[in-house]
CSV table of C-alpha atoms in Angstrom, one decimal:
chain,number,residue,atom,x,y,z
A,14,UNK,CA,-65.5,-85.4,19.6
A,15,UNK,CA,-65.0,-88.9,18.3
A,16,UNK,CA,-63.0,-91.5,20.2
A,17,UNK,CA,-60.5,-94.1,19.0
A,18,UNK,CA,-62.3,-97.1,17.5
A,19,UNK,CA,-65.4,-95.2,16.3
A,20,UNK,CA,-63.7,-95.0,12.9
A,21,UNK,CA,-62.0,-97.7,10.9
A,22,UNK,CA,-58.3,-97.4,11.4
A,23,UNK,CA,-57.7,-97.0,7.7
A,24,UNK,CA,-59.7,-93.7,8.0
A,25,UNK,CA,-56.7,-92.2,9.9
A,26,UNK,CA,-54.0,-90.3,8.0
A,27,UNK,CA,-50.9,-92.2,7.0
A,28,UNK,CA,-48.1,-92.5,9.6
A,29,UNK,CA,-45.1,-90.3,9.6
A,30,UNK,CA,-43.3,-89.6,6.3
A,31,UNK,CA,-39.7,-90.7,5.8
A,32,UNK,CA,-37.0,-88.0,5.9
A,33,UNK,CA,-36.5,-86.1,2.6
A,34,UNK,CA,-32.8,-85.8,3.1
A,35,UNK,CA,-30.0,-87.0,5.5
A,36,UNK,CA,-30.1,-83.7,7.4
A,37,UNK,CA,-32.6,-84.4,10.2
A,38,UNK,CA,-33.4,-81.5,12.5
A,39,UNK,CA,-32.7,-82.2,16.2
A,40,UNK,CA,-35.6,-82.3,18.6
A,41,UNK,CA,-34.8,-79.6,21.2
A,42,UNK,CA,-36.5,-77.8,24.1
A,43,UNK,CA,-37.0,-74.9,21.7
A,44,UNK,CA,-38.7,-76.9,19.0
A,45,UNK,CA,-42.1,-75.4,18.2
A,46,UNK,CA,-43.6,-78.9,18.0
A,47,UNK,CA,-43.5,-79.2,21.8
A,48,UNK,CA,-46.0,-76.3,22.2
A,49,UNK,CA,-48.2,-77.9,19.5
A,50,UNK,CA,-48.2,-81.2,21.5
A,51,UNK,CA,-49.2,-79.4,24.7
A,52,UNK,CA,-52.1,-77.6,22.9
A,53,UNK,CA,-53.4,-80.8,21.3
A,54,UNK,CA,-53.0,-83.0,24.4
A,55,UNK,CA,-54.6,-80.4,26.6
A,56,UNK,CA,-57.6,-80.2,24.3
A,57,UNK,CA,-57.9,-84.0,24.4
A,58,UNK,CA,-57.8,-84.0,28.2
A,59,UNK,CA,-60.3,-81.1,28.5
A,60,UNK,CA,-63.1,-83.1,27.0
A,61,UNK,CA,-62.3,-86.1,29.2
A,62,UNK,CA,-61.9,-84.5,32.6
A,63,UNK,CA,-64.3,-81.5,32.5
A,64,UNK,CA,-67.9,-81.4,33.7
A,65,UNK,CA,-67.9,-84.8,35.4
A,66,UNK,CA,-70.7,-85.0,38.0
A,67,UNK,CA,-69.6,-85.1,41.6
A,68,UNK,CA,-69.5,-88.7,42.9
A,69,UNK,CA,-71.2,-89.6,46.2
A,70,UNK,CA,-68.7,-88.8,49.0
A,71,UNK,CA,-68.5,-87.0,52.3
A,72,UNK,CA,-65.3,-85.2,51.3
A,73,UNK,CA,-65.6,-81.5,50.4
A,74,UNK,CA,-64.1,-81.9,46.9
A,75,UNK,CA,-64.0,-85.6,46.1
A,76,UNK,CA,-62.0,-86.8,43.1
A,77,UNK,CA,-64.0,-87.0,39.9
A,78,UNK,CA,-60.9,-88.2,38.1
A,79,UNK,CA,-58.4,-90.9,39.1
A,80,UNK,CA,-55.3,-91.7,37.0
A,81,UNK,CA,-53.8,-95.2,36.6
A,82,UNK,CA,-50.5,-94.1,37.9
A,83,UNK,CA,-47.2,-96.0,37.6
A,84,UNK,CA,-45.2,-92.8,37.9
A,85,UNK,CA,-43.9,-93.2,34.3
A,86,UNK,CA,-43.8,-90.6,31.6
A,87,UNK,CA,-47.2,-91.0,30.0
A,88,UNK,CA,-49.4,-91.0,33.1
A,89,UNK,CA,-47.4,-88.3,34.8
A,90,UNK,CA,-47.8,-86.0,31.8
A,91,UNK,CA,-51.5,-86.6,31.9
A,92,UNK,CA,-51.6,-85.8,35.6
A,93,UNK,CA,-49.6,-82.6,35.1
A,94,UNK,CA,-51.8,-81.2,32.3
A,95,UNK,CA,-55.0,-82.3,34.1
A,96,UNK,CA,-53.8,-80.0,37.0
A,97,UNK,CA,-53.9,-77.1,34.6
A,98,UNK,CA,-57.5,-77.9,33.6
A,99,UNK,CA,-59.3,-78.7,36.8
A,100,UNK,CA,-60.1,-76.2,39.5
A,101,UNK,CA,-57.4,-75.9,42.1
A,102,UNK,CA,-59.7,-77.2,44.9
A,103,UNK,CA,-60.5,-80.4,43.0
A,104,UNK,CA,-58.8,-83.5,44.4
A,105,UNK,CA,-57.0,-85.9,42.0
A,106,UNK,CA,-56.4,-89.5,42.9
A,107,UNK,CA,-53.3,-91.4,41.7
A,108,UNK,CA,-53.9,-95.2,41.7
A,109,UNK,CA,-50.7,-97.1,42.1
A,110,UNK,CA,-50.7,-100.9,42.3
A,111,UNK,CA,-48.0,-103.3,43.6
A,112,UNK,CA,-48.2,-107.1,44.0
A,113,UNK,CA,-46.7,-109.6,46.2
A,114,UNK,CA,-44.7,-111.8,43.9
A,115,UNK,CA,-43.5,-115.0,45.7
A,116,UNK,CA,-40.7,-115.7,43.1
A,117,UNK,CA,-39.2,-112.3,43.5
A,118,UNK,CA,-39.5,-112.4,47.3
A,119,UNK,CA,-37.7,-115.8,47.3
A,120,UNK,CA,-34.9,-114.5,45.2
A,121,UNK,CA,-34.6,-111.4,47.4
A,122,UNK,CA,-34.4,-113.5,50.6
A,123,UNK,CA,-31.4,-115.4,49.2
A,124,UNK,CA,-29.6,-112.1,48.6
A,125,UNK,CA,-30.7,-110.3,51.8
A,126,UNK,CA,-32.0,-112.1,54.9
A,127,UNK,CA,-33.6,-108.9,56.3
A,128,UNK,CA,-37.3,-108.9,55.8
A,129,UNK,CA,-38.7,-106.3,53.4
A,130,UNK,CA,-42.2,-105.3,52.3
A,131,UNK,CA,-43.2,-107.1,49.1
A,132,UNK,CA,-44.7,-103.8,47.9
A,133,UNK,CA,-42.3,-101.0,48.8
A,134,UNK,CA,-39.6,-102.3,46.4
A,135,UNK,CA,-41.9,-102.8,43.4
A,136,UNK,CA,-40.5,-100.7,40.6
A,137,UNK,CA,-43.8,-98.9,39.9
A,138,UNK,CA,-44.2,-98.1,43.6
A,139,UNK,CA,-40.8,-96.4,43.6
A,140,UNK,CA,-41.4,-94.4,40.5
A,141,UNK,CA,-44.9,-93.7,41.5
A,142,UNK,CA,-43.8,-92.1,44.8
A,143,UNK,CA,-41.1,-90.2,43.0
A,144,UNK,CA,-43.4,-88.7,40.5
A,145,UNK,CA,-46.0,-88.0,43.2
A,146,UNK,CA,-43.5,-86.0,45.1
A,147,UNK,CA,-42.6,-84.1,41.9
A,148,UNK,CA,-46.2,-83.3,41.2
A,149,UNK,CA,-46.7,-82.0,44.7
A,150,UNK,CA,-43.7,-79.8,44.3
A,151,UNK,CA,-44.6,-78.6,40.8
A,152,UNK,CA,-48.3,-78.1,41.5
A,153,UNK,CA,-48.6,-76.8,45.0
A,154,UNK,CA,-52.1,-76.2,46.4
A,155,UNK,CA,-53.6,-79.3,44.7
A,156,UNK,CA,-54.6,-82.3,46.7
A,157,UNK,CA,-52.9,-85.2,45.0
A,158,UNK,CA,-54.0,-88.4,46.7
A,159,UNK,CA,-51.5,-91.3,46.2
A,160,UNK,CA,-53.5,-94.5,46.7
A,161,UNK,CA,-51.2,-97.4,47.5
A,162,UNK,CA,-53.0,-100.6,46.2
A,163,UNK,CA,-51.1,-103.6,47.7
A,164,UNK,CA,-52.2,-107.0,46.5
A,165,UNK,CA,-51.2,-110.1,48.4
A,166,UNK,CA,-50.4,-113.2,46.4
A,167,UNK,CA,-53.4,-115.0,47.9
A,168,UNK,CA,-55.8,-112.3,46.6
A,169,UNK,CA,-54.3,-112.5,43.1
A,170,UNK,CA,-54.9,-116.3,43.1
A,171,UNK,CA,-58.5,-115.8,44.4
A,172,UNK,CA,-59.4,-113.4,41.6
A,173,UNK,CA,-57.6,-115.1,38.7
A,174,UNK,CA,-60.7,-117.0,37.6
A,175,UNK,CA,-62.7,-113.8,37.4
A,176,UNK,CA,-59.9,-112.0,35.5
A,177,UNK,CA,-59.5,-114.9,33.1
A,178,UNK,CA,-63.2,-114.8,32.3
A,179,UNK,CA,-63.1,-111.0,31.7
A,180,UNK,CA,-60.2,-111.1,29.3
A,181,UNK,CA,-61.6,-113.9,27.1
A,182,UNK,CA,-60.9,-114.5,24.2
A,183,UNK,CA,-57.4,-113.3,25.2
A,184,UNK,CA,-55.7,-116.2,26.9
A,185,UNK,CA,-52.0,-115.8,27.3
A,186,UNK,CA,-49.8,-115.3,30.3
A,187,UNK,CA,-49.0,-111.8,29.2
A,188,UNK,CA,-52.7,-110.9,28.8
A,189,UNK,CA,-53.4,-112.2,32.3
A,190,UNK,CA,-50.5,-110.4,34.0
A,191,UNK,CA,-51.4,-107.1,32.4
A,192,UNK,CA,-55.0,-107.6,33.2
A,193,UNK,CA,-54.3,-108.4,36.8
A,194,UNK,CA,-52.6,-105.0,37.3
A,195,UNK,CA,-55.4,-103.1,35.6
A,196,UNK,CA,-58.1,-105.0,37.4
A,197,UNK,CA,-56.9,-104.2,40.9
A,198,UNK,CA,-55.9,-100.7,40.0
A,199,UNK,CA,-59.3,-99.9,38.6
A,200,UNK,CA,-60.9,-101.4,41.8
A,201,UNK,CA,-59.4,-98.3,43.4
A,202,UNK,CA,-59.2,-99.7,47.0
A,203,UNK,CA,-56.0,-99.2,48.9
A,204,UNK,CA,-54.4,-96.9,51.6
A,205,UNK,CA,-53.5,-93.3,51.7
A,206,UNK,CA,-51.2,-91.3,54.0
A,207,UNK,CA,-51.3,-87.6,54.7
A,208,UNK,CA,-47.5,-87.7,55.5
A,209,UNK,CA,-44.8,-90.2,55.8
A,210,UNK,CA,-45.1,-90.3,59.6
A,211,UNK,CA,-48.9,-90.9,59.6
A,212,UNK,CA,-50.5,-94.4,59.7
A,213,UNK,CA,-52.0,-95.6,56.4
A,214,UNK,CA,-55.8,-95.2,56.2
A,215,UNK,CA,-58.1,-97.4,54.1
A,216,UNK,CA,-59.5,-95.5,51.1
A,217,UNK,CA,-61.5,-96.3,47.9
A,218,UNK,CA,-61.5,-93.7,45.2
A,219,UNK,CA,-64.9,-92.2,44.6
A,220,UNK,CA,-64.0,-91.4,41.0
A,221,UNK,CA,-65.9,-93.2,38.3
A,222,UNK,CA,-63.7,-91.9,35.5
A,223,UNK,CA,-60.1,-93.1,35.1
A,224,UNK,CA,-57.3,-91.9,32.8
A,225,UNK,CA,-54.9,-94.2,31.1
A,226,UNK,CA,-51.7,-93.5,29.2
A,227,UNK,CA,-52.3,-96.2,26.6
A,228,UNK,CA,-51.4,-95.2,23.1
A,229,UNK,CA,-48.4,-93.0,23.8
A,230,UNK,CA,-45.9,-95.8,23.1
A,231,UNK,CA,-47.6,-96.8,19.9
A,232,UNK,CA,-47.8,-93.2,18.5
A,233,UNK,CA,-44.5,-91.8,19.8
A,234,UNK,CA,-42.3,-94.9,19.6
A,235,UNK,CA,-41.9,-95.9,23.2
A,236,UNK,CA,-41.2,-99.7,23.1
A,237,UNK,CA,-37.8,-101.3,23.0
A,238,UNK,CA,-38.8,-103.0,19.7
A,239,UNK,CA,-39.1,-99.5,18.1
A,240,UNK,CA,-35.4,-98.8,19.0
A,241,UNK,CA,-34.5,-102.2,17.5
A,242,UNK,CA,-36.5,-101.6,14.3
A,243,UNK,CA,-34.7,-98.2,13.9
A,244,UNK,CA,-31.3,-99.8,14.5
A,245,UNK,CA,-31.9,-102.5,11.9
A,246,UNK,CA,-33.7,-100.6,9.1
A,247,UNK,CA,-33.7,-96.9,10.0
A,248,UNK,CA,-36.8,-94.8,9.7
A,249,UNK,CA,-38.4,-97.2,7.3
A,250,UNK,CA,-38.2,-100.0,9.8
A,251,UNK,CA,-39.5,-97.8,12.6
A,252,UNK,CA,-42.4,-96.5,10.5
A,253,UNK,CA,-43.4,-100.1,9.6
A,254,UNK,CA,-43.2,-101.2,13.3
A,255,UNK,CA,-45.3,-98.2,14.5
A,256,UNK,CA,-47.9,-98.9,11.8
A,257,UNK,CA,-48.2,-102.5,12.9
A,258,UNK,CA,-48.6,-101.5,16.6
A,259,UNK,CA,-51.2,-98.9,15.8
A,260,UNK,CA,-53.3,-101.2,13.6
A,261,UNK,CA,-53.5,-104.0,16.2
A,262,UNK,CA,-54.0,-101.7,19.2
A,263,UNK,CA,-57.8,-102.2,19.3
A,264,UNK,CA,-57.7,-105.9,19.0
A,265,UNK,CA,-54.7,-106.5,21.3
A,266,UNK,CA,-55.4,-104.1,24.1
A,267,UNK,CA,-58.5,-102.0,24.2
A,268,UNK,CA,-61.2,-104.7,24.5
A,269,UNK,CA,-59.3,-106.6,27.1
A,270,UNK,CA,-58.5,-103.5,29.2
A,271,UNK,CA,-62.0,-102.1,29.0
A,272,UNK,CA,-63.5,-105.3,30.2
A,273,UNK,CA,-61.3,-105.7,33.3
A,274,UNK,CA,-61.6,-102.0,34.3
A,275,UNK,CA,-65.4,-101.6,33.7
A,276,UNK,CA,-66.0,-104.7,35.9
A,277,UNK,CA,-65.8,-102.2,38.8
A,278,UNK,CA,-68.2,-99.8,37.3
A,279,UNK,CA,-65.6,-97.3,36.2
A,280,UNK,CA,-64.9,-95.9,32.7
A,281,UNK,CA,-61.3,-95.6,31.4
A,282,UNK,CA,-60.6,-92.7,29.0
A,283,UNK,CA,-57.6,-92.6,26.7
A,284,UNK,CA,-56.4,-89.1,25.9
A,285,UNK,CA,-53.6,-90.3,23.7
A,286,UNK,CA,-56.1,-92.1,21.5
A,287,UNK,CA,-58.5,-89.1,21.0
A,288,UNK,CA,-59.6,-89.0,17.3
A,289,UNK,CA,-58.5,-85.4,16.7
A,290,UNK,CA,-55.2,-85.9,18.6
A,291,UNK,CA,-54.4,-88.9,16.4
A,292,UNK,CA,-55.2,-87.0,13.3
A,293,UNK,CA,-52.6,-84.4,14.4
A,294,UNK,CA,-50.0,-86.9,15.9
A,295,UNK,CA,-49.9,-89.7,13.4
A,296,UNK,CA,-48.6,-87.8,10.4
A,297,UNK,CA,-45.9,-86.0,12.3
A,298,UNK,CA,-42.4,-86.7,11.0
A,299,UNK,CA,-40.7,-89.4,13.1
A,300,UNK,CA,-37.8,-87.2,14.0
A,301,UNK,CA,-40.3,-84.9,15.7
A,302,UNK,CA,-41.7,-87.7,17.8
A,303,UNK,CA,-38.5,-89.4,19.0
A,304,UNK,CA,-34.8,-88.9,19.0
A,305,UNK,CA,-33.5,-92.1,17.3
A,306,UNK,CA,-30.5,-91.3,15.2
A,307,UNK,CA,-30.0,-87.9,16.8
A,308,UNK,CA,-26.9,-86.9,18.7
A,309,UNK,CA,-27.3,-86.5,22.4
A,310,UNK,CA,-26.6,-83.0,23.8
A,311,UNK,CA,-23.1,-82.3,25.1
A,312,UNK,CA,-22.6,-82.0,28.9
A,313,UNK,CA,-22.9,-78.3,29.8
A,314,UNK,CA,-25.6,-77.6,27.1
A,315,UNK,CA,-29.0,-76.3,28.2
A,316,UNK,CA,-30.6,-79.3,26.6
A,317,UNK,CA,-31.4,-82.2,28.9
A,318,UNK,CA,-30.0,-85.7,28.1
A,319,UNK,CA,-33.1,-87.8,27.6
A,320,UNK,CA,-34.0,-91.2,26.2
A,321,UNK,CA,-34.7,-91.1,22.5
A,322,UNK,CA,-37.9,-93.0,22.8
A,323,UNK,CA,-40.9,-90.7,23.0
A,324,UNK,CA,-38.6,-87.8,23.1
A,325,UNK,CA,-41.3,-85.3,22.2
A,326,UNK,CA,-43.3,-86.3,25.3
A,327,UNK,CA,-40.2,-86.2,27.4
A,328,UNK,CA,-39.3,-82.7,26.4
A,329,UNK,CA,-42.8,-81.5,27.2
A,330,UNK,CA,-42.7,-83.1,30.6
A,331,UNK,CA,-39.3,-81.5,31.2
A,332,UNK,CA,-40.7,-78.0,30.3
A,333,UNK,CA,-43.7,-78.6,32.6
A,334,UNK,CA,-41.4,-79.3,35.5
A,335,UNK,CA,-41.7,-83.0,36.0
A,336,UNK,CA,-38.1,-83.8,35.1
A,337,UNK,CA,-37.8,-87.1,36.9
A,338,UNK,CA,-40.8,-88.5,35.0
A,339,UNK,CA,-39.3,-87.1,31.8
A,340,UNK,CA,-36.2,-89.2,32.3
A,341,UNK,CA,-38.0,-92.5,33.3
A,342,UNK,CA,-37.3,-95.4,31.1
A,343,UNK,CA,-40.2,-97.5,29.6
A,344,UNK,CA,-41.2,-100.4,31.8
A,345,UNK,CA,-44.1,-102.8,31.0
A,346,UNK,CA,-46.9,-102.7,33.6
A,347,UNK,CA,-46.6,-106.4,34.4
A,348,UNK,CA,-42.9,-106.0,35.4
A,349,UNK,CA,-43.4,-102.6,37.1
A,350,UNK,CA,-46.2,-104.0,39.3
A,351,UNK,CA,-44.7,-107.5,39.4
A,352,UNK,CA,-47.7,-109.4,38.2
A,353,UNK,CA,-45.5,-111.4,35.7
A,354,UNK,CA,-43.8,-114.7,36.4
A,355,UNK,CA,-45.2,-115.1,39.9
A,356,UNK,CA,-44.6,-118.8,40.2
A,357,UNK,CA,-41.8,-119.5,37.7
A,358,UNK,CA,-39.3,-117.4,35.8
A,359,UNK,CA,-39.4,-119.8,32.9
A,360,UNK,CA,-43.0,-119.0,31.9
A,361,UNK,CA,-43.2,-117.1,28.6
A,362,UNK,CA,-45.7,-114.4,28.0
A,363,UNK,CA,-47.0,-116.1,24.8
A,364,UNK,CA,-47.9,-119.3,26.7
A,365,UNK,CA,-51.7,-119.9,27.0
A,366,UNK,CA,-53.3,-119.8,30.5
């Protein structure tokens, strides 16, 4: 099965057609397209998580798969469906990274003099632990190993030259902040706890294969700019914005991300960018991917009230039992892990390093 990038992007089908009339059907829990999404995403995951050789480890069922895990919608959905595919006794590692950001800590000290951990209040740590608890409840019997990867500011500074070299020719502050999060997450070294009362133990994932949720936002309209495009120009504006995002995905993201993660001898796989999955997903009508322009359900309805961005993915997550993840708002990795604006809040992401 081909992977994204093995074909020219103009070989893919055209993006979603525009609505033929003003009457747009609502995207609901009962919409057949949700089952179609589950079938196609599961098929994409099956070829990426099955039949992976056992890594060297003294554990009885070491993780062959680790997921780059912020606790957000895209990665939580991958984790939930991966559970349906792998044998029950197979461990799955969830790699969650949090950074010490001196600017954020300084601001927090002004508000609250009580000392706090620089990692426990990172947005991605909070959502990660929430989705981890939800996965454990929804998928009992599975060993989900939440790996807390805490990065002191001094370590970030020490590794910056290496990361800067890896992301070249990308050279902006935004590239660096995204790459820092992926670099240390892919390293896979952190701590684990069997329960909240236990002391943390050092742990490095043995998995050589990682899963990433990259591509979900570009295909199913997950960015704030997609909502803005729809508000300004309706479905035509949204379609144009999605097309632009998809066409530049390889140049903007994939090369950079692959270089920083493979530095640790691990391979990242992208289920949302599977060739066959894209051939199914790209031509879908926009109103079957997201809920922009659709009325929210009334209070008391059986339908959940969810963000319109990536609503198709949200409804599938809801049906699979991970309802907190389904309701999570989109948050960029550099802000969730707090790798952005470490020294000054005035730095712009477009500035060169």
